[in-house]
Structures are given as structure tokens and as C-alpha cells.
Short mmCIF file of C-alpha atoms and ligand atoms in Angstrom, two decimals:
data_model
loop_
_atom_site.label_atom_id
_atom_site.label_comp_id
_atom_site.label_asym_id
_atom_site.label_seq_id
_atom_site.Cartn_x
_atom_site.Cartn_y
_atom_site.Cartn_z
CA UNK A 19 36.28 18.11 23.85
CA UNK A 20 35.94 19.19 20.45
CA UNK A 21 32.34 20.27 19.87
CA UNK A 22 32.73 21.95 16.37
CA UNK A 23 30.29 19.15 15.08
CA UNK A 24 27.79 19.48 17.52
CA UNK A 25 27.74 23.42 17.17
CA UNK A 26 27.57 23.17 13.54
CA UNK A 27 24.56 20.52 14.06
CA UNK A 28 22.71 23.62 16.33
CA UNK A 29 23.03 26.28 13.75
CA UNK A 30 25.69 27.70 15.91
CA UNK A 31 29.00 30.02 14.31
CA UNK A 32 32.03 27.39 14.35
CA UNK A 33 35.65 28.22 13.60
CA UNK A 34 35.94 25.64 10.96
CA UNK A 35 33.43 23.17 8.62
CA UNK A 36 33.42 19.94 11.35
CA UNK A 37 33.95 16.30 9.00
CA UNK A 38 33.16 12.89 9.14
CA UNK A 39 32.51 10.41 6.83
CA UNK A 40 29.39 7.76 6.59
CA UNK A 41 30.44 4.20 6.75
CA UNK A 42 34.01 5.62 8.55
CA UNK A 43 34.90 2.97 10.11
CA UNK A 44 35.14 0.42 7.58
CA UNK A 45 36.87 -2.00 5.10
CA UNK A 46 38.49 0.62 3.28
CA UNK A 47 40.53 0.75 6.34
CA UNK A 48 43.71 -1.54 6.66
CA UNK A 49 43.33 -0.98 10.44
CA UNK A 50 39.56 -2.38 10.27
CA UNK A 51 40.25 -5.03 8.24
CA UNK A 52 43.05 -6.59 11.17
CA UNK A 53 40.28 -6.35 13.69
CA UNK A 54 37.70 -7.99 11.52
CA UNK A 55 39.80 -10.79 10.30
CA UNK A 56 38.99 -13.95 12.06
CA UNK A 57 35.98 -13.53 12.78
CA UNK A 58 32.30 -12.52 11.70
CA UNK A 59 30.87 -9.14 10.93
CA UNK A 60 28.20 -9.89 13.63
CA UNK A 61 30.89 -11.17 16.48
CA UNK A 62 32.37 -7.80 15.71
CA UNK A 63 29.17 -6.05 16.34
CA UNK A 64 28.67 -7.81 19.45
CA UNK A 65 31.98 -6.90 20.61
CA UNK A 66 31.87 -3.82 22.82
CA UNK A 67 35.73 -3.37 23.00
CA UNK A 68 35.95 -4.24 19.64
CA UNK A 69 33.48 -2.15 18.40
CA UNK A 70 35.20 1.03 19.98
CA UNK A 71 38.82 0.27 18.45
CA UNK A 72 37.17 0.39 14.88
CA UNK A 73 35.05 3.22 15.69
CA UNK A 74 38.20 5.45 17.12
CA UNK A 75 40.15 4.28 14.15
CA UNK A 76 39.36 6.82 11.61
CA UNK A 77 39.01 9.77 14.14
CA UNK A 78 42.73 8.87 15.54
CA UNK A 79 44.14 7.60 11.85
CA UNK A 80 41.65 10.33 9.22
CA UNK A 81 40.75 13.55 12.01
CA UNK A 82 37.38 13.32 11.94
CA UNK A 83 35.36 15.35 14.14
CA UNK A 84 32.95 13.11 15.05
CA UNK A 85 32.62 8.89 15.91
CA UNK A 86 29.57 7.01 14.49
CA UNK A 87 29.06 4.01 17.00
CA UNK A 88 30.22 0.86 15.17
CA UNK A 89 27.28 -1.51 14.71
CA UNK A 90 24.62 -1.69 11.78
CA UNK A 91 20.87 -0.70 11.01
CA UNK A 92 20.32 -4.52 11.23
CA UNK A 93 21.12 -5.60 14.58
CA UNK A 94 17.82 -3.93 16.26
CA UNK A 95 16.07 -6.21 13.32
CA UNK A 96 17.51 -9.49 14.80
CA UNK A 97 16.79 -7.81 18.12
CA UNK A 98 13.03 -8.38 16.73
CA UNK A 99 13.43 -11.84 16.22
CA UNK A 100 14.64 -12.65 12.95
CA UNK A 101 17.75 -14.63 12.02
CA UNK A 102 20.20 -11.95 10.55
CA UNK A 103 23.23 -13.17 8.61
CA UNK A 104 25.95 -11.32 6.62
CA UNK A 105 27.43 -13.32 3.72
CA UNK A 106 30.95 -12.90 2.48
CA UNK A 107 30.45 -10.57 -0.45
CA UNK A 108 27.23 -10.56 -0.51
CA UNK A 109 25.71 -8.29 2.20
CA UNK A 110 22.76 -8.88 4.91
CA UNK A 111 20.43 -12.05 4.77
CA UNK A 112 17.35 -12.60 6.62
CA UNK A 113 16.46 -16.91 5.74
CA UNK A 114 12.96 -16.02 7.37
CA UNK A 115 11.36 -13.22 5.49
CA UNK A 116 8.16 -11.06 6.89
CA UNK A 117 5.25 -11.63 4.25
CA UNK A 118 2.51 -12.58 6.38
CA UNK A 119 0.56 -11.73 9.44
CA UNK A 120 1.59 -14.71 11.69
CA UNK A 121 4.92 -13.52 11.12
CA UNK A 122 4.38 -10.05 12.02
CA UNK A 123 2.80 -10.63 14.83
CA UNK A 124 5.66 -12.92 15.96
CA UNK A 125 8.09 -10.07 16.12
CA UNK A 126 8.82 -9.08 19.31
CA UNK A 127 9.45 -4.72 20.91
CA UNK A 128 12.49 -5.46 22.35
CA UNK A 129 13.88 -4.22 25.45
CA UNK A 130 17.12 -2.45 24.21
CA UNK A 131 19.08 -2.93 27.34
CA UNK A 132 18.35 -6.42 27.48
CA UNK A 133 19.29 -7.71 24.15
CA UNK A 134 21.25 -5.21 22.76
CA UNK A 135 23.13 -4.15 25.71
CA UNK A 136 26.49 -4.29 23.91
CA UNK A 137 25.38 -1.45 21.59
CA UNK A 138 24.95 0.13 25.38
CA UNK A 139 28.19 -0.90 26.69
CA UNK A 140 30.19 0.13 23.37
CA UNK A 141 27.84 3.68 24.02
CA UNK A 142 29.26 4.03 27.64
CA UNK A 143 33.10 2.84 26.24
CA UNK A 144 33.55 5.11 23.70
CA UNK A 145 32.15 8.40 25.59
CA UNK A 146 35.51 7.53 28.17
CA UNK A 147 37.62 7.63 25.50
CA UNK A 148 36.28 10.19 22.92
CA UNK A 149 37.56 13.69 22.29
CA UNK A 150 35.19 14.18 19.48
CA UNK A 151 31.11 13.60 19.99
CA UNK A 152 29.26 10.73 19.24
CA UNK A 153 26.79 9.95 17.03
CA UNK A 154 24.05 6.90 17.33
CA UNK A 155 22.22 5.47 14.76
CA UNK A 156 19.53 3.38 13.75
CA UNK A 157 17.77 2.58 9.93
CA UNK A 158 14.71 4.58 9.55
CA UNK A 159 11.40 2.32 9.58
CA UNK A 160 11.09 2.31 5.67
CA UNK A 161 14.40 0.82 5.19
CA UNK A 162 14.66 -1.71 7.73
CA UNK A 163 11.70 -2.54 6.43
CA UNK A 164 13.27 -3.51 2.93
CA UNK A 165 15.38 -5.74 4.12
CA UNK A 166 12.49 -7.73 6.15
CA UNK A 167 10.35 -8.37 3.48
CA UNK A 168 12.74 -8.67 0.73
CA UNK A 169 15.20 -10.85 2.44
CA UNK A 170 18.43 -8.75 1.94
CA UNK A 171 19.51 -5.83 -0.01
CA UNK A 172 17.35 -5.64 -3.58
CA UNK A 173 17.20 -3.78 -6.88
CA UNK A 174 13.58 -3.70 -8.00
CA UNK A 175 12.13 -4.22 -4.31
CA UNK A 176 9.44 -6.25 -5.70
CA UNK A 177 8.38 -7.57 -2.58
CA UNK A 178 8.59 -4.34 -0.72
CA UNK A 179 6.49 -2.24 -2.94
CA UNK A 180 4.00 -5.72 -3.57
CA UNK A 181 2.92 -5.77 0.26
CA UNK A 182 3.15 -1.97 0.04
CA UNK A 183 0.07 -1.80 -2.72
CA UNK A 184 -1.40 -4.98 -2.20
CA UNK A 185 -1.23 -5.38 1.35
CA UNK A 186 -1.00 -2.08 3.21
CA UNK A 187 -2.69 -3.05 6.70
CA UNK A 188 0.15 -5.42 6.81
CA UNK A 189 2.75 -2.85 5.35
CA UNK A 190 1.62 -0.66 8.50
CA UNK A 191 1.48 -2.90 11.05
CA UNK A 192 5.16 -3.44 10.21
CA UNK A 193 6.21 -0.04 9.70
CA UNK A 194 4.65 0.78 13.37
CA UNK A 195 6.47 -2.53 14.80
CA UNK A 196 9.67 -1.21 13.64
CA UNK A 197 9.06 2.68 14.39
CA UNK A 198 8.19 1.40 18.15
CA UNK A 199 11.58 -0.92 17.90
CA UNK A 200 13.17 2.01 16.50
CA UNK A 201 12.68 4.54 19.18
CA UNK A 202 13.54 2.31 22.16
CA UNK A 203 16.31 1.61 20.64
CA UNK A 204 17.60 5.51 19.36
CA UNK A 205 16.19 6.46 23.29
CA UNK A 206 18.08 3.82 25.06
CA UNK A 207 21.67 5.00 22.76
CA UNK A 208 20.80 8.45 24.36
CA UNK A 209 20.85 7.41 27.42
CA UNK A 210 23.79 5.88 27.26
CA UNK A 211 25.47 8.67 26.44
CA UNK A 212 25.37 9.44 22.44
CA UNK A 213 25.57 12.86 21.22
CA UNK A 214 23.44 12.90 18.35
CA UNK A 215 21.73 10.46 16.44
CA UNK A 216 21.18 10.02 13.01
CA UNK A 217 18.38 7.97 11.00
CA UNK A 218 19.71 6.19 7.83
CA UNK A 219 16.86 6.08 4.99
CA UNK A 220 18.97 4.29 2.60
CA UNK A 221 15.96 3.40 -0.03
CA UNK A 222 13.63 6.65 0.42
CA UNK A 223 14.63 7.15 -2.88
CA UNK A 224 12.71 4.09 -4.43
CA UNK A 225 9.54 6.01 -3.40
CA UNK A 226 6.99 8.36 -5.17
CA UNK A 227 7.15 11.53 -2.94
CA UNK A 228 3.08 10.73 -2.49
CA UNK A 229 4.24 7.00 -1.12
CA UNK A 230 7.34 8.28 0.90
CA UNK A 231 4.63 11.11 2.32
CA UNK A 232 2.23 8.10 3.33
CA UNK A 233 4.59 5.46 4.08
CA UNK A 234 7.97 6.58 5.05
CA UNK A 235 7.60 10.45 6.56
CA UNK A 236 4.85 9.89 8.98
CA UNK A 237 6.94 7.01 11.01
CA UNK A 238 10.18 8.77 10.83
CA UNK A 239 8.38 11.95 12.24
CA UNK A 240 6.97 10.03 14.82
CA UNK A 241 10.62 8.78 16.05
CA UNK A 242 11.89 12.21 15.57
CA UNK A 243 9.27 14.10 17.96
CA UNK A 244 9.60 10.87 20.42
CA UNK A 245 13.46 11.49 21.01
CA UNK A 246 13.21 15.08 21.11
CA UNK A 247 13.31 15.42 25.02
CA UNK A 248 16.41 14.04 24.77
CA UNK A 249 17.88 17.37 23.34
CA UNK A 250 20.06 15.94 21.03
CA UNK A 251 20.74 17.07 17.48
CA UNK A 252 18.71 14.40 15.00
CA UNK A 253 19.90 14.09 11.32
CA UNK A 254 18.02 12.54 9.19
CA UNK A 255 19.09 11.03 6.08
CA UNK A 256 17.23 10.16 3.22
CA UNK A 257 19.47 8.94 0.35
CA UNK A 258 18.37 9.56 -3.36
CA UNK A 259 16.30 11.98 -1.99
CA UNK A 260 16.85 15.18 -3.67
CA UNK A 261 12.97 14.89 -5.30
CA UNK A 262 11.89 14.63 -1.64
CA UNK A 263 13.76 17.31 0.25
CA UNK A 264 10.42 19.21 1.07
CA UNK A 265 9.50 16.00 3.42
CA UNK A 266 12.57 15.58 4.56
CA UNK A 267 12.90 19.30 5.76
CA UNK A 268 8.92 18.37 7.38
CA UNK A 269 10.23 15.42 9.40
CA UNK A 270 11.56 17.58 12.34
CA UNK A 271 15.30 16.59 12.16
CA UNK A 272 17.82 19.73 12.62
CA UNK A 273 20.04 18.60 10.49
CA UNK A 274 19.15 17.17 6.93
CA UNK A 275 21.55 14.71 5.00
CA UNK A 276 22.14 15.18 1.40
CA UNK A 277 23.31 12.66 -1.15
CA UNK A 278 25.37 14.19 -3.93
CA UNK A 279 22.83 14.39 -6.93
CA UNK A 280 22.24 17.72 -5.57
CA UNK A 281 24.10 20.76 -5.63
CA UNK A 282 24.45 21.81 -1.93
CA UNK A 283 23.48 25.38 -2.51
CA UNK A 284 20.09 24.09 -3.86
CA UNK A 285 19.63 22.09 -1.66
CA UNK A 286 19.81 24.42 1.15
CA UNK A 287 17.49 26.62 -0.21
CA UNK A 288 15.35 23.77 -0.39
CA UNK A 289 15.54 22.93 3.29
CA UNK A 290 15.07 26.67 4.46
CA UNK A 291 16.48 27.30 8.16
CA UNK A 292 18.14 23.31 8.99
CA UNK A 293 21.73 22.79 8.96
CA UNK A 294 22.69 19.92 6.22
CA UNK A 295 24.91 17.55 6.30
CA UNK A 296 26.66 16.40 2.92
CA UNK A 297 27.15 15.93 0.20
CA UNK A 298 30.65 15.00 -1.51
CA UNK A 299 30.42 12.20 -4.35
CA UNK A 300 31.83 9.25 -2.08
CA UNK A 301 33.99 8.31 -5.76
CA UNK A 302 34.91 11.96 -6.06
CA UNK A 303 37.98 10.90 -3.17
CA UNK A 304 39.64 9.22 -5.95
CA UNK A 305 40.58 13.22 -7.97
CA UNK A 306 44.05 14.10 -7.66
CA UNK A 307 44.60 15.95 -4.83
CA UNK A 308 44.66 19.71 -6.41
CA UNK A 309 41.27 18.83 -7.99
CA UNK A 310 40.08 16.87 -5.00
CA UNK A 311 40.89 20.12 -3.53
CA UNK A 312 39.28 22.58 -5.79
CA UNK A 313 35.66 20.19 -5.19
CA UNK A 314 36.21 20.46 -1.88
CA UNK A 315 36.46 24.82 -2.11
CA UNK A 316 33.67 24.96 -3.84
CA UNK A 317 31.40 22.64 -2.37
CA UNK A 318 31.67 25.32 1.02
CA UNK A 319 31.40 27.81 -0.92
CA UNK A 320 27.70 26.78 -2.25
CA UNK A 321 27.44 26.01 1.05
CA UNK A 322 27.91 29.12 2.71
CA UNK A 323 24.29 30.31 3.21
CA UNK A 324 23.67 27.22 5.29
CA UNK A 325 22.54 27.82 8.64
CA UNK A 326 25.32 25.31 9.52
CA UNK A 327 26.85 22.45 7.56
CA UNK A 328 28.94 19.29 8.40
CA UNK A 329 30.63 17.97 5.84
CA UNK A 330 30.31 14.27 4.51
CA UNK A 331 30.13 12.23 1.81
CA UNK A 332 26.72 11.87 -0.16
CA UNK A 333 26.99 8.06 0.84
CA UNK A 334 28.89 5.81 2.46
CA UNK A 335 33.03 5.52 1.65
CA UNK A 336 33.33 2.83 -1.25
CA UNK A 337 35.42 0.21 0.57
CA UNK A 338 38.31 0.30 -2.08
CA UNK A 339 39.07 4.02 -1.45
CA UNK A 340 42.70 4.80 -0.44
CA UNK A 341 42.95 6.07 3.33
CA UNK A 342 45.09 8.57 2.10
CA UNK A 343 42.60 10.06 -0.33
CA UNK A 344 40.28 10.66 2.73
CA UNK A 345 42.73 12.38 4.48
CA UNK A 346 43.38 14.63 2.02
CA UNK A 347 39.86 15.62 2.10
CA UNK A 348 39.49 15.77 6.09
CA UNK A 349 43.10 18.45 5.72
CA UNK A 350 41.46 20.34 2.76
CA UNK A 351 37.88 20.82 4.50
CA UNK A 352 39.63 22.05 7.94
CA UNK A 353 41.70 24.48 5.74
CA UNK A 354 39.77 25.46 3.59
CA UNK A 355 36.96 26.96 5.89
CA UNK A 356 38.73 28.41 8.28
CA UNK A 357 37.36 31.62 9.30
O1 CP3 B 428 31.37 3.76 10.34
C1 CP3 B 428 30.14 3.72 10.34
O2 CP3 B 428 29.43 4.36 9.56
C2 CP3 B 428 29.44 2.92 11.43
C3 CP3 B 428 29.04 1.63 11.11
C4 CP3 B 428 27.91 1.33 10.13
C5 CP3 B 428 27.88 0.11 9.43
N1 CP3 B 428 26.69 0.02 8.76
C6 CP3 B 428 28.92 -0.93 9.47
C7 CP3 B 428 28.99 -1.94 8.41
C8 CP3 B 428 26.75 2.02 9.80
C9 CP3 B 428 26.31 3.41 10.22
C10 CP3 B 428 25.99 1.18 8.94
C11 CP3 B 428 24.66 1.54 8.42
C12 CP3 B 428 24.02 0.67 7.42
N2 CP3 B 428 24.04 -0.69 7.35
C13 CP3 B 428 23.18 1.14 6.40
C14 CP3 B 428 22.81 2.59 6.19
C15 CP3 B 428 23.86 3.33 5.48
C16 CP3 B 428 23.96 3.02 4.02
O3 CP3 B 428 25.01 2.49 3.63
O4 CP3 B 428 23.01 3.30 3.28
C17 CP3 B 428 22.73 0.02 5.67
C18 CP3 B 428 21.83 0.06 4.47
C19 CP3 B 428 23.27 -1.13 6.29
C20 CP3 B 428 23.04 -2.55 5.91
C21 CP3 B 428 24.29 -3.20 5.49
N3 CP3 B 428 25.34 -3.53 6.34
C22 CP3 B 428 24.63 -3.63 4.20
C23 CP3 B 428 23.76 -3.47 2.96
C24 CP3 B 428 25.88 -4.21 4.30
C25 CP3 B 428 26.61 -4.92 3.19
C26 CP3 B 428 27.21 -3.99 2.23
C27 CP3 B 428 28.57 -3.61 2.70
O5 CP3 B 428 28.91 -2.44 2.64
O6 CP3 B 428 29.28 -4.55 3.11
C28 CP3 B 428 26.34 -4.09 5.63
C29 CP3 B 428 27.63 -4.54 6.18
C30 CP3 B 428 28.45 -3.55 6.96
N4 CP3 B 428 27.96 -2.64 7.84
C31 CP3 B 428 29.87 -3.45 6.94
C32 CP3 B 428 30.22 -2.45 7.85
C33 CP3 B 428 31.60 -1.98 8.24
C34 CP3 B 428 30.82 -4.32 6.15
C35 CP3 B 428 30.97 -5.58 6.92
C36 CP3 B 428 32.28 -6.28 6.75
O7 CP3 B 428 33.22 -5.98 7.49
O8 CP3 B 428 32.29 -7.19 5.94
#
């Protein structure tokens, strides 16, 4: 078993920089694309064996040293109650928004093992077959939230931020729904066998660091303390959120994720004693391979005072990046910190 990742997640010396990529297993992948072809992104999700050929896929194909289960921030959402579609092209789609009390209170704590046992069974799977450790997942409250009120994905987040000033006993009361949702659900991967689990705050970055410090911090703190019996390393992830690092270092995670508006070294200074995660330009994959190269160098070196760092992307991969870009990157980051 290769544990580099999970060391570097502790703090703990490692013989090389550990990799892996958000959004790895993916469309940018020829191999992905096979599986998904024929049917829906959802029947895919649903599909424990299917689920752990795309989530090996870029360990076996790229070297990564660590698997993200294959599933999405979404499916404990539907798991809630809510009608979740994804349309060709155009991303997640919820036809019955949450805007209202009667709505909210319709929403359902569900029992993860019950009606999400295939995110169980792909857990269970993919530890047989893994060489590399595995990482759960699960949206943190603010951004599942998003895409409950708004609908789907959204620009100006109208809705989000309307309910949010207008409304905030009903902002709360879903926030808490969804935090409660949330932990069952990041308690019940554990204990089917994940490794570590990370929280995805895709939209944090919207926020005003005073509404991300009422709104978004206090529920993903909450989650954090709840699964820390479980012993496992928690990185949290708060994209666009270089103005809110301070918080981010607050919310008890071990390992904070970076996005790449930041230079690393800051960053880390920022943080104080966590070990980050981060925090290539996703795009940057496309240099030439000598400059691709060269970005890679010197993002360790400003990393080097990090009391440990996994390398990743500051986002997920775009889906039109060449494979063999991201190989070159996985070969340059094992070389190039070699100690
Ligand atoms: O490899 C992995 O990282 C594991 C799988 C994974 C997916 N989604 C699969 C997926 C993970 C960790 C996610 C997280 C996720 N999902 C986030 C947080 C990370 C981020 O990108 O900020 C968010 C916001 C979502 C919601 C979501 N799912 C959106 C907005 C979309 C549409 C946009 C897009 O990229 O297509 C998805 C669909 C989705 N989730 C795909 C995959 C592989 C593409 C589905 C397809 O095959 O068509």
C-alpha cells in the first residue's frame, strides 16, 4: 500500500510530493468516456462496479497516489428528497427548488446505508482493489446549498444570497438540514472503509468573509469536529478562497485546499501549521512540457515550508485536457521532489 498521501496529509516526512488530481476521473478521459456512453451520469453513479472502473482509471492510466470515490456532491441532495437531474451540457438540475418552509421541512435526514448504499458498496469495492488510499467526499453545506435554492449551477446566485439576507431563519434551517445530511453521510463513507475525506466548498468564494464566518464556517466546523473520531485526515476545500484562508485554517481540517489565485508559499504562511493541498492552474496542463515542468519545480519549491503538501490542481481538470499533459505533470511532481 502506498501511503505517501496519507503521510503527507499527517504532517509526516514522505519520500516524494504524493498527486492526484480533483475531478480525476472524468471526461477528459477517453477511458471514462467508454464507460459513460450509453447511459446517464446518474446510472453511472449508482453503479457500484462501475463507479470503481472509472475511479481506478486515472490511478492505473495517470499514477496518482490517491482514488477519489466516483460519485458527486449531489447525490446525498436527492438522497434528501429532491429530484436531481444532469442535462447534457448543461450540468445539475433540481425541477423542485427549496424557497419555502413547507419545502424545507419536507426534506428528509437520510439514512446513508439505506438509500445510498451504492456509494457504500463502491466504498467496500474499491478498498479490495486499491493500492493507493481513498478519499470520500461530500459538498460542504454552503454549496449544496446553492444548488437547492438556485436550481442548478448559477452566476449571480440571486436566489442564494436573497433567502440568505431576506430570509435567514430559513437559510439556517437549511444549512443545519444539510450539515446533519452531510455528516451521516461523510460518517457512514468512513465506515465503509475511506481513507480520508474531503469537503468541496465550490462557491465559498461568492461570500463576504463576515457572511462565509456566519453562514458557511460554523456548519462546516460542525461536520469537521463530528467526524473527527473517525481519525481520518479531513481536507477541506474552499475554492476562490484565498480572501478567506484565516477561516478556512479555523475550520479544524488538517489539510487545507488551495485554488491557484494564490501563491502556495503565501498561502502556507497563511494557514500556519496544516498541510495544504494545491494549487496548480487546472489550464496551466496545457504548457509545453519543459515549461509545464519548470511550474511544476517551482510550485514545490514555494512549497517547501509546508508542514506537508499534496499536490493538485487549484480546481477540477477542464474536461478537454490531453491525458498526456496530466501525465507529464504526475512524472514531473514524483521527480522533481524526490528527496
Ligand atoms: O474524480 C473525481 O473527482 C470524483 C468524482 C466527482 C464528480 N463530481 C464527478 C462528476 C467529484 C469529486 C465531484 C464533485 C462535484 N460535483 C463538485 C465539487 C467540485 C467542483 O468541481 O467544484 C461540484 C460543484 C459538483 C456538481 C457538478 N457535477 C456539476 C456542476 C457538474 C456539471 C459540470 C461538469 O463538470 O460536468 C457535475 C457533473 C459531474 N460530476 C461529472 C463528473 C465526472 C460530469 C458528468 C458527465 O459524465 O457528463
Amino acid at each position: 500500500m502506498n501511503d505517501t498521501f496519507l503521510k503527507a496529509c499527517r504532517g509526516e516526512p514522505t519520500d516524494y510530493t504524493p498527486i492526484w488530481m480533483m475531478r480525476q476521473a472524468g471526461r477528459y478521459l477517453p477511458e471514462y468516456q467508454k464507460v459513460r456512453s450509453g447511459r446517464t451520469f446518474l446510472e453511472l453513479c449508482k453503479t457500484p462496479e462501475l463507479c470503481v472502473e472509472v475511479t481506478l482509471q486515472p490511478v492505473d492510466i495517470l499514477g496518482m497516489d490517491a482514488a477519489i470515490l466516483f460519485s458527486d456532491i449531489l447525490i446525498p441532495m436527492e438522497a434528501m428528497g429532491l429530484e436531481l437531474e444532469f442535462l447534457e451540457g448543461r450540468g445539475p438540475f433540481f425541477p423542485q427548488t427549496v424557497r419555502d418552509r413547507a419545502t424545507l421541512d419536507r426534506l428528509i435526514i437520510p439514512d446513508p446505508d439505506e438509500s445510498m448504499g451504492f456509494v457504500m458498496e463502491t466504498v467496500r469495492l474499491l478498498r479490495k482493489e486499491l493500492k493507493v488510499p481513498l478519499i470520500g467526499f461530500a459538498g460542504a453545506p454552503f454549496t449544496c446549498a446553492t444548488y437547492l435554492i438556485e436550481g442548478g449551477s448559477s452566476k449571480v446566485f440571486w436566489e442564494t444570497k436573497k433567502m440568505m439576507f431576506t430570509d435567514p431563519d430559513l437559510f439556517h434551517g437549511l444549512l443545519e438540514k444539510i450539515t446533519r445530511c452531510t455528516t451521516a453521510y461523510l460518517l457512514a463513507q468512513a465506515g465503509a472503509g475511506a481513507q480520508a475525506l474531503q469537503l468541496f466548498d465550490s462557491w465559498a468564494g461568492i461570500l463576504a468573509p463576515s457572511d462565509f464566518e456566519a453562514c458557511a464556517l460554523p456548519y462546516v466546523k460542525r461536520i469537521i469536529a463530528d467526524l473527527k473520531p473517525t481519525g481520518l485526515p479531513i481536507i477541506y476545500f474552499a475554492n476562490n478562497g484565498a480572501t478567506l484562508l484565516e477561516y478556512s485554517a479555523a475550520s479544524g481540517a488538517d489539510v487545507i485546499g488551495l485554488d491557484w489565485r494564490i501563491n502556495i508559499g503565501d498561502a502556507i504562511r497563511r494557514v500556519g501549521d496544516k498541510a495544504v493541498q494545491g494549487n496548480l492552474d487546472p489550464l496551466a496542463l496545457l504548457l509545453p512540457a519543459d515549461r509545464l515542468r519548470v511550474r511544476i519545480k517551482n510550485l514545490l519549491d514555494d512549497a517547501q515550508a509546508a508542514k506537508g503538501h499534496i499536490f493538485n490542481l487549484g480546481h477540477g481538470i477542464h474536461q478537454f485536457t490531453p491525458p498526456e499533459q496530466a501525465r507529464i505533470a504526475v512524472d514531473a511532481v514524483h521527480e522533481l521532489s524526490r528527496r
